[in-house]
């Protein structure tokens, strides 16, 4: 009997020990299950941080001197009219609404093989021009967009008339790239800094025949609306000439805004 009693006591003690240890076993199993998830989460965060760092290093470049962004084989393209008599490097304005003056540089290639001799105009530099947009960060500048060859040279052949004249400026936080063609009219592109680049948000053109307006076109790529103004009296050159426009509104199909960095040639740019 004593032996049976001892065995029963041992069994009871084992049950108590098992009950006491059960929560610890459960917690240990739970921790073991969580470890892979926690480890995976940590690895994922590290990978995401590395990707973000790589993305930043590829697209964001900071330098103290704006001229340090000019690539090898290019120089500042001087411009003696319109915006600044001192040159294109004087294009300044706030593009990201932080109160600081950002800078736009117009650059030009220096390839000697692109310098030609014209029978009537003499030596002409046909190197293409580009644009660099820099954001002012206080003690350094950061690259917002770049396109080294999107503009033709200032010495292109305009046929029976001179080639369109390029002008660039910043107004109300937007970058404006405009072409003037004398009495034949003008056209321009409006860019806004967003989504890590300068995106095309507007286009405006004015066509004329001397002093007589022909057409006006205005496209807003944010609202996807296009306005065409047709002068019904465009063939009237009399003394009692009067402008009379017919307005036509259209909805354009534009799923993606065009980026300044992706435009190959403004002369061949096709818009909706």
Tab-separated table of C-alpha atoms in Angstrom:
chain	number	residue	atom	x	y	z
A	1	UNK	CA	0.000	0.000	0.000
A	2	UNK	CA	2.769	2.401	0.850
A	3	UNK	CA	4.338	1.790	-2.554
A	4	UNK	CA	1.044	2.523	-4.325
A	5	UNK	CA	0.600	5.735	-2.309
A	6	UNK	CA	4.100	6.913	-3.254
A	7	UNK	CA	3.434	6.236	-6.929
A	8	UNK	CA	0.194	8.199	-6.774
A	9	UNK	CA	1.998	11.118	-5.128
A	10	UNK	CA	4.672	11.121	-7.841
A	11	UNK	CA	1.989	11.150	-10.546
A	12	UNK	CA	0.276	14.104	-8.891
A	13	UNK	CA	3.560	16.031	-8.657
A	14	UNK	CA	4.297	15.335	-12.351
A	15	UNK	CA	0.868	16.711	-13.302
A	16	UNK	CA	1.541	19.885	-11.318
A	17	UNK	CA	4.949	20.323	-12.931
A	18	UNK	CA	3.452	19.826	-16.414
A	19	UNK	CA	0.701	22.386	-15.701
A	20	UNK	CA	3.270	24.883	-14.457
A	21	UNK	CA	5.518	24.373	-17.465
A	22	UNK	CA	2.730	24.448	-20.071
A	23	UNK	CA	2.516	28.284	-20.346
A	24	UNK	CA	6.271	28.472	-20.746
A	25	UNK	CA	6.153	25.870	-23.533
A	26	UNK	CA	3.373	27.790	-25.294
A	27	UNK	CA	5.282	31.075	-25.048
A	28	UNK	CA	8.446	29.405	-26.335
A	29	UNK	CA	6.551	27.991	-29.332
A	30	UNK	CA	4.982	31.370	-29.986
A	31	UNK	CA	8.376	33.058	-29.916
A	32	UNK	CA	9.770	30.449	-32.280
A	33	UNK	CA	6.931	31.119	-34.721
A	34	UNK	CA	7.445	34.879	-34.481
A	35	UNK	CA	11.184	34.810	-35.056
A	36	UNK	CA	11.033	34.116	-38.808
A	37	UNK	CA	8.406	36.879	-39.261
A	38	UNK	CA	10.435	39.336	-37.206
A	39	UNK	CA	13.592	38.406	-39.071
A	40	UNK	CA	11.769	38.715	-42.412
A	41	UNK	CA	10.396	42.114	-41.412
A	42	UNK	CA	13.860	43.330	-40.445
A	43	UNK	CA	15.400	42.068	-43.699
A	44	UNK	CA	12.589	43.656	-45.703
A	45	UNK	CA	13.121	47.026	-44.007
A	46	UNK	CA	16.860	46.873	-44.704
A	47	UNK	CA	16.204	46.035	-48.354
A	48	UNK	CA	13.687	48.871	-48.688
A	49	UNK	CA	16.150	51.317	-47.135
A	50	UNK	CA	18.888	50.162	-49.508
A	51	UNK	CA	16.599	50.562	-52.510
A	52	UNK	CA	15.585	54.031	-51.349
A	53	UNK	CA	19.228	54.978	-50.861
A	54	UNK	CA	20.145	53.682	-54.310
A	55	UNK	CA	17.225	55.572	-55.845
A	56	UNK	CA	18.259	58.738	-54.080
A	57	UNK	CA	21.883	58.414	-55.184
A	58	UNK	CA	20.839	57.889	-58.792
A	59	UNK	CA	18.328	60.726	-59.042
A	60	UNK	CA	19.335	63.292	-56.440
A	61	UNK	CA	22.661	64.992	-56.801
A	62	UNK	CA	23.779	67.809	-54.510
A	63	UNK	CA	26.524	70.351	-55.249
A	64	UNK	CA	27.338	73.805	-53.921
A	65	UNK	CA	28.148	75.433	-57.267
A	66	UNK	CA	25.486	75.284	-60.033
A	67	UNK	CA	28.215	75.207	-62.687
A	68	UNK	CA	29.436	71.893	-61.265
A	69	UNK	CA	26.338	70.273	-62.812
A	70	UNK	CA	27.467	71.144	-66.349
A	71	UNK	CA	28.672	67.900	-67.987
A	72	UNK	CA	31.958	67.536	-69.800
A	73	UNK	CA	31.776	68.796	-73.366
A	74	UNK	CA	29.194	71.489	-72.586
A	75	UNK	CA	29.250	75.176	-71.653
A	76	UNK	CA	26.678	77.761	-70.629
A	77	UNK	CA	24.698	78.881	-73.679
A	78	UNK	CA	24.793	82.668	-73.766
A	79	UNK	CA	21.594	84.503	-74.576
A	80	UNK	CA	21.710	88.187	-75.431
A	81	UNK	CA	18.036	89.073	-75.444
A	82	UNK	CA	14.698	88.558	-73.765
A	83	UNK	CA	15.281	87.452	-70.191
A	84	UNK	CA	18.826	88.424	-69.265
A	85	UNK	CA	21.577	90.189	-71.153
A	86	UNK	CA	24.132	88.485	-68.912
A	87	UNK	CA	23.350	84.990	-70.158
A	88	UNK	CA	21.118	82.012	-69.579
A	89	UNK	CA	22.714	81.295	-66.212
A	90	UNK	CA	20.691	84.167	-64.748
A	91	UNK	CA	17.381	82.259	-64.935
A	92	UNK	CA	16.166	82.172	-61.345
A	93	UNK	CA	12.878	81.651	-59.535
A	94	UNK	CA	11.126	79.523	-56.933
A	95	UNK	CA	10.032	76.232	-58.521
A	96	UNK	CA	9.031	74.268	-55.409
A	97	UNK	CA	7.473	77.031	-53.264
A	98	UNK	CA	10.055	76.909	-50.489
A	99	UNK	CA	10.977	80.604	-50.703
A	100	UNK	CA	14.415	79.950	-52.220
A	101	UNK	CA	15.555	80.940	-55.715
A	102	UNK	CA	16.110	77.888	-57.868
A	103	UNK	CA	18.270	77.966	-60.997
A	104	UNK	CA	17.824	76.860	-64.595
A	105	UNK	CA	20.895	76.482	-66.809
A	106	UNK	CA	20.787	76.363	-70.607
A	107	UNK	CA	23.850	74.527	-71.869
A	108	UNK	CA	25.382	73.964	-75.282
A	109	UNK	CA	27.623	71.286	-76.754
A	110	UNK	CA	31.185	72.080	-77.851
A	111	UNK	CA	31.700	69.436	-80.538
A	112	UNK	CA	33.941	71.094	-83.163
A	113	UNK	CA	32.567	68.844	-85.901
A	114	UNK	CA	29.197	70.587	-85.477
A	115	UNK	CA	30.687	73.964	-86.469
A	116	UNK	CA	30.026	74.460	-90.173
A	117	UNK	CA	30.654	77.059	-92.870
A	118	UNK	CA	27.514	78.486	-94.476
A	119	UNK	CA	27.786	80.136	-97.903
A	120	UNK	CA	25.775	83.197	-96.912
A	121	UNK	CA	25.986	83.263	-93.102
A	122	UNK	CA	29.595	82.259	-92.537
A	123	UNK	CA	30.646	80.088	-89.577
A	124	UNK	CA	27.728	78.547	-87.686
A	125	UNK	CA	27.803	76.545	-84.478
A	126	UNK	CA	25.157	73.856	-84.861
A	127	UNK	CA	25.775	72.163	-81.507
A	128	UNK	CA	22.510	71.362	-79.783
A	129	UNK	CA	21.471	72.912	-76.498
A	130	UNK	CA	20.112	71.410	-73.303
A	131	UNK	CA	18.669	72.346	-69.931
A	132	UNK	CA	19.538	71.663	-66.285
A	133	UNK	CA	17.041	72.482	-63.516
A	134	UNK	CA	18.424	72.887	-59.998
A	135	UNK	CA	16.596	73.248	-56.689
A	136	UNK	CA	18.116	75.560	-54.099
A	137	UNK	CA	18.534	73.718	-50.781
A	138	UNK	CA	20.114	76.605	-48.906
A	139	UNK	CA	23.774	75.618	-48.796
A	140	UNK	CA	23.734	73.419	-51.904
A	141	UNK	CA	21.790	72.734	-55.104
A	142	UNK	CA	19.933	69.563	-55.970
A	143	UNK	CA	19.251	68.222	-59.462
A	144	UNK	CA	15.541	68.368	-60.359
A	145	UNK	CA	15.755	67.552	-64.070
A	146	UNK	CA	18.262	67.442	-66.899
A	147	UNK	CA	18.130	67.060	-70.669
A	148	UNK	CA	21.362	67.794	-72.532
A	149	UNK	CA	20.135	67.825	-76.154
A	150	UNK	CA	16.425	68.708	-76.273
A	151	UNK	CA	16.922	72.080	-78.037
A	152	UNK	CA	18.337	72.711	-81.499
A	153	UNK	CA	21.120	75.272	-81.880
A	154	UNK	CA	20.375	78.967	-82.183
A	155	UNK	CA	21.845	78.871	-85.698
A	156	UNK	CA	19.306	76.649	-87.433
A	157	UNK	CA	18.054	77.448	-90.932
A	158	UNK	CA	14.607	79.058	-90.840
A	159	UNK	CA	14.017	78.808	-94.581
A	160	UNK	CA	12.454	81.977	-96.010
A	161	UNK	CA	12.268	83.352	-92.459
A	162	UNK	CA	14.537	83.173	-89.431
A	163	UNK	CA	14.412	80.161	-87.125
A	164	UNK	CA	12.165	80.425	-84.021
A	165	UNK	CA	13.845	82.085	-81.057
A	166	UNK	CA	14.003	80.196	-77.776
A	167	UNK	CA	13.322	81.900	-74.452
A	168	UNK	CA	13.155	80.369	-70.972
A	169	UNK	CA	11.842	81.797	-67.725
A	170	UNK	CA	10.251	81.051	-64.345
A	171	UNK	CA	6.898	82.587	-63.480
A	172	UNK	CA	4.487	81.804	-60.633
A	173	UNK	CA	6.419	78.677	-59.713
A	174	UNK	CA	6.343	77.214	-63.207
A	175	UNK	CA	9.048	76.805	-65.838
A	176	UNK	CA	8.133	78.325	-69.211
A	177	UNK	CA	9.878	77.308	-72.423
A	178	UNK	CA	8.749	79.529	-75.278
A	179	UNK	CA	9.458	79.948	-78.980
A	180	UNK	CA	8.867	83.194	-80.862
A	181	UNK	CA	8.485	83.304	-84.635
A	182	UNK	CA	8.041	86.998	-85.276
A	183	UNK	CA	4.887	87.921	-87.170
A	184	UNK	CA	3.991	84.240	-87.598
A	185	UNK	CA	3.214	83.813	-83.912
A	186	UNK	CA	4.616	81.964	-80.919
A	187	UNK	CA	4.152	78.849	-78.797
A	188	UNK	CA	5.223	77.702	-75.373
A	189	UNK	CA	5.347	74.866	-72.856
A	190	UNK	CA	4.623	75.105	-69.129
A	191	UNK	CA	6.349	72.711	-66.732
A	192	UNK	CA	5.820	72.175	-63.009
A	193	UNK	CA	8.152	70.432	-60.577
A	194	UNK	CA	6.400	67.301	-59.299
A	195	UNK	CA	6.995	63.553	-59.045
A	196	UNK	CA	10.775	64.061	-59.073
A	197	UNK	CA	10.939	65.861	-62.438
A	198	UNK	CA	9.604	68.817	-64.407
A	199	UNK	CA	6.283	67.653	-65.882
A	200	UNK	CA	4.473	69.259	-68.805
A	201	UNK	CA	1.189	70.704	-67.528
A	202	UNK	CA	0.334	73.200	-70.266
A	203	UNK	CA	0.799	74.237	-73.887
A	204	UNK	CA	-0.171	77.518	-75.572
A	205	UNK	CA	0.239	78.692	-79.159
A	206	UNK	CA	-0.686	81.780	-81.148
A	207	UNK	CA	-0.679	81.779	-84.946
A	208	UNK	CA	-0.844	84.985	-86.968
A	209	UNK	CA	-0.378	86.350	-90.445
A	210	UNK	CA	1.308	89.658	-89.840
A	211	UNK	CA	-1.016	91.646	-87.547
A	212	UNK	CA	-3.999	89.368	-88.234
A	213	UNK	CA	-4.576	86.554	-85.671
A	214	UNK	CA	-5.337	83.137	-87.139
A	215	UNK	CA	-5.621	80.560	-84.370
A	216	UNK	CA	-4.985	80.208	-80.656
A	217	UNK	CA	-4.611	76.880	-78.884
A	218	UNK	CA	-4.426	76.279	-75.139
A	219	UNK	CA	-4.056	72.823	-73.543
A	220	UNK	CA	-4.274	72.097	-69.817
A	221	UNK	CA	-2.873	68.616	-69.192
A	222	UNK	CA	-4.054	68.612	-65.579
A	223	UNK	CA	-7.720	69.146	-66.466
A	224	UNK	CA	-7.321	67.392	-69.863
A	225	UNK	CA	-9.053	70.271	-71.627
A	226	UNK	CA	-8.084	71.830	-74.962
A	227	UNK	CA	-9.375	75.203	-76.212
A	228	UNK	CA	-9.040	76.186	-79.867
A	229	UNK	CA	-9.887	79.757	-80.863
A	230	UNK	CA	-10.460	80.201	-84.584
A	231	UNK	CA	-10.580	83.759	-85.904
A	232	UNK	CA	-13.514	83.814	-88.313
A	233	UNK	CA	-12.186	87.061	-89.819
A	234	UNK	CA	-8.652	85.792	-90.377
A	235	UNK	CA	-8.865	86.506	-94.129
A	236	UNK	CA	-10.051	90.091	-93.670
A	237	UNK	CA	-7.234	92.595	-94.096
A	238	UNK	CA	-9.421	95.687	-94.573
A	239	UNK	CA	-9.369	98.921	-92.601
A	240	UNK	CA	-12.405	97.821	-90.573
A	241	UNK	CA	-10.789	94.554	-89.535
A	242	UNK	CA	-12.236	92.995	-86.361
A	243	UNK	CA	-11.181	89.830	-84.502
A	244	UNK	CA	-14.031	87.366	-84.074
A	245	UNK	CA	-13.142	84.086	-82.424
A	246	UNK	CA	-15.030	80.808	-82.455
A	247	UNK	CA	-14.161	78.772	-79.373
A	248	UNK	CA	-14.049	74.975	-79.477
A	249	UNK	CA	-13.497	72.874	-76.355
A	250	UNK	CA	-12.207	69.301	-76.439
A	251	UNK	CA	-11.264	66.635	-73.911
A	252	UNK	CA	-7.828	65.204	-74.596
A	253	UNK	CA	-6.649	61.659	-73.945
A	254	UNK	CA	-3.539	61.969	-71.826
A	255	UNK	CA	-2.874	59.278	-69.234
A	256	UNK	CA	0.661	60.313	-68.346
A	257	UNK	CA	2.288	63.718	-68.044
A	258	UNK	CA	5.369	64.208	-70.206
A	259	UNK	CA	8.634	64.749	-68.338
A	260	UNK	CA	11.218	67.332	-69.375
A	261	UNK	CA	14.020	64.797	-69.000
A	262	UNK	CA	12.364	62.467	-71.544
A	263	UNK	CA	11.810	64.936	-74.418
A	264	UNK	CA	14.182	64.111	-77.281
A	265	UNK	CA	13.623	67.184	-79.446
A	266	UNK	CA	11.266	70.120	-78.916
A	267	UNK	CA	11.249	70.735	-82.663
A	268	UNK	CA	9.627	67.362	-83.242
A	269	UNK	CA	7.405	67.275	-80.160
A	270	UNK	CA	3.913	66.022	-80.957
A	271	UNK	CA	1.130	67.083	-78.610
A	272	UNK	CA	-2.515	66.086	-78.400
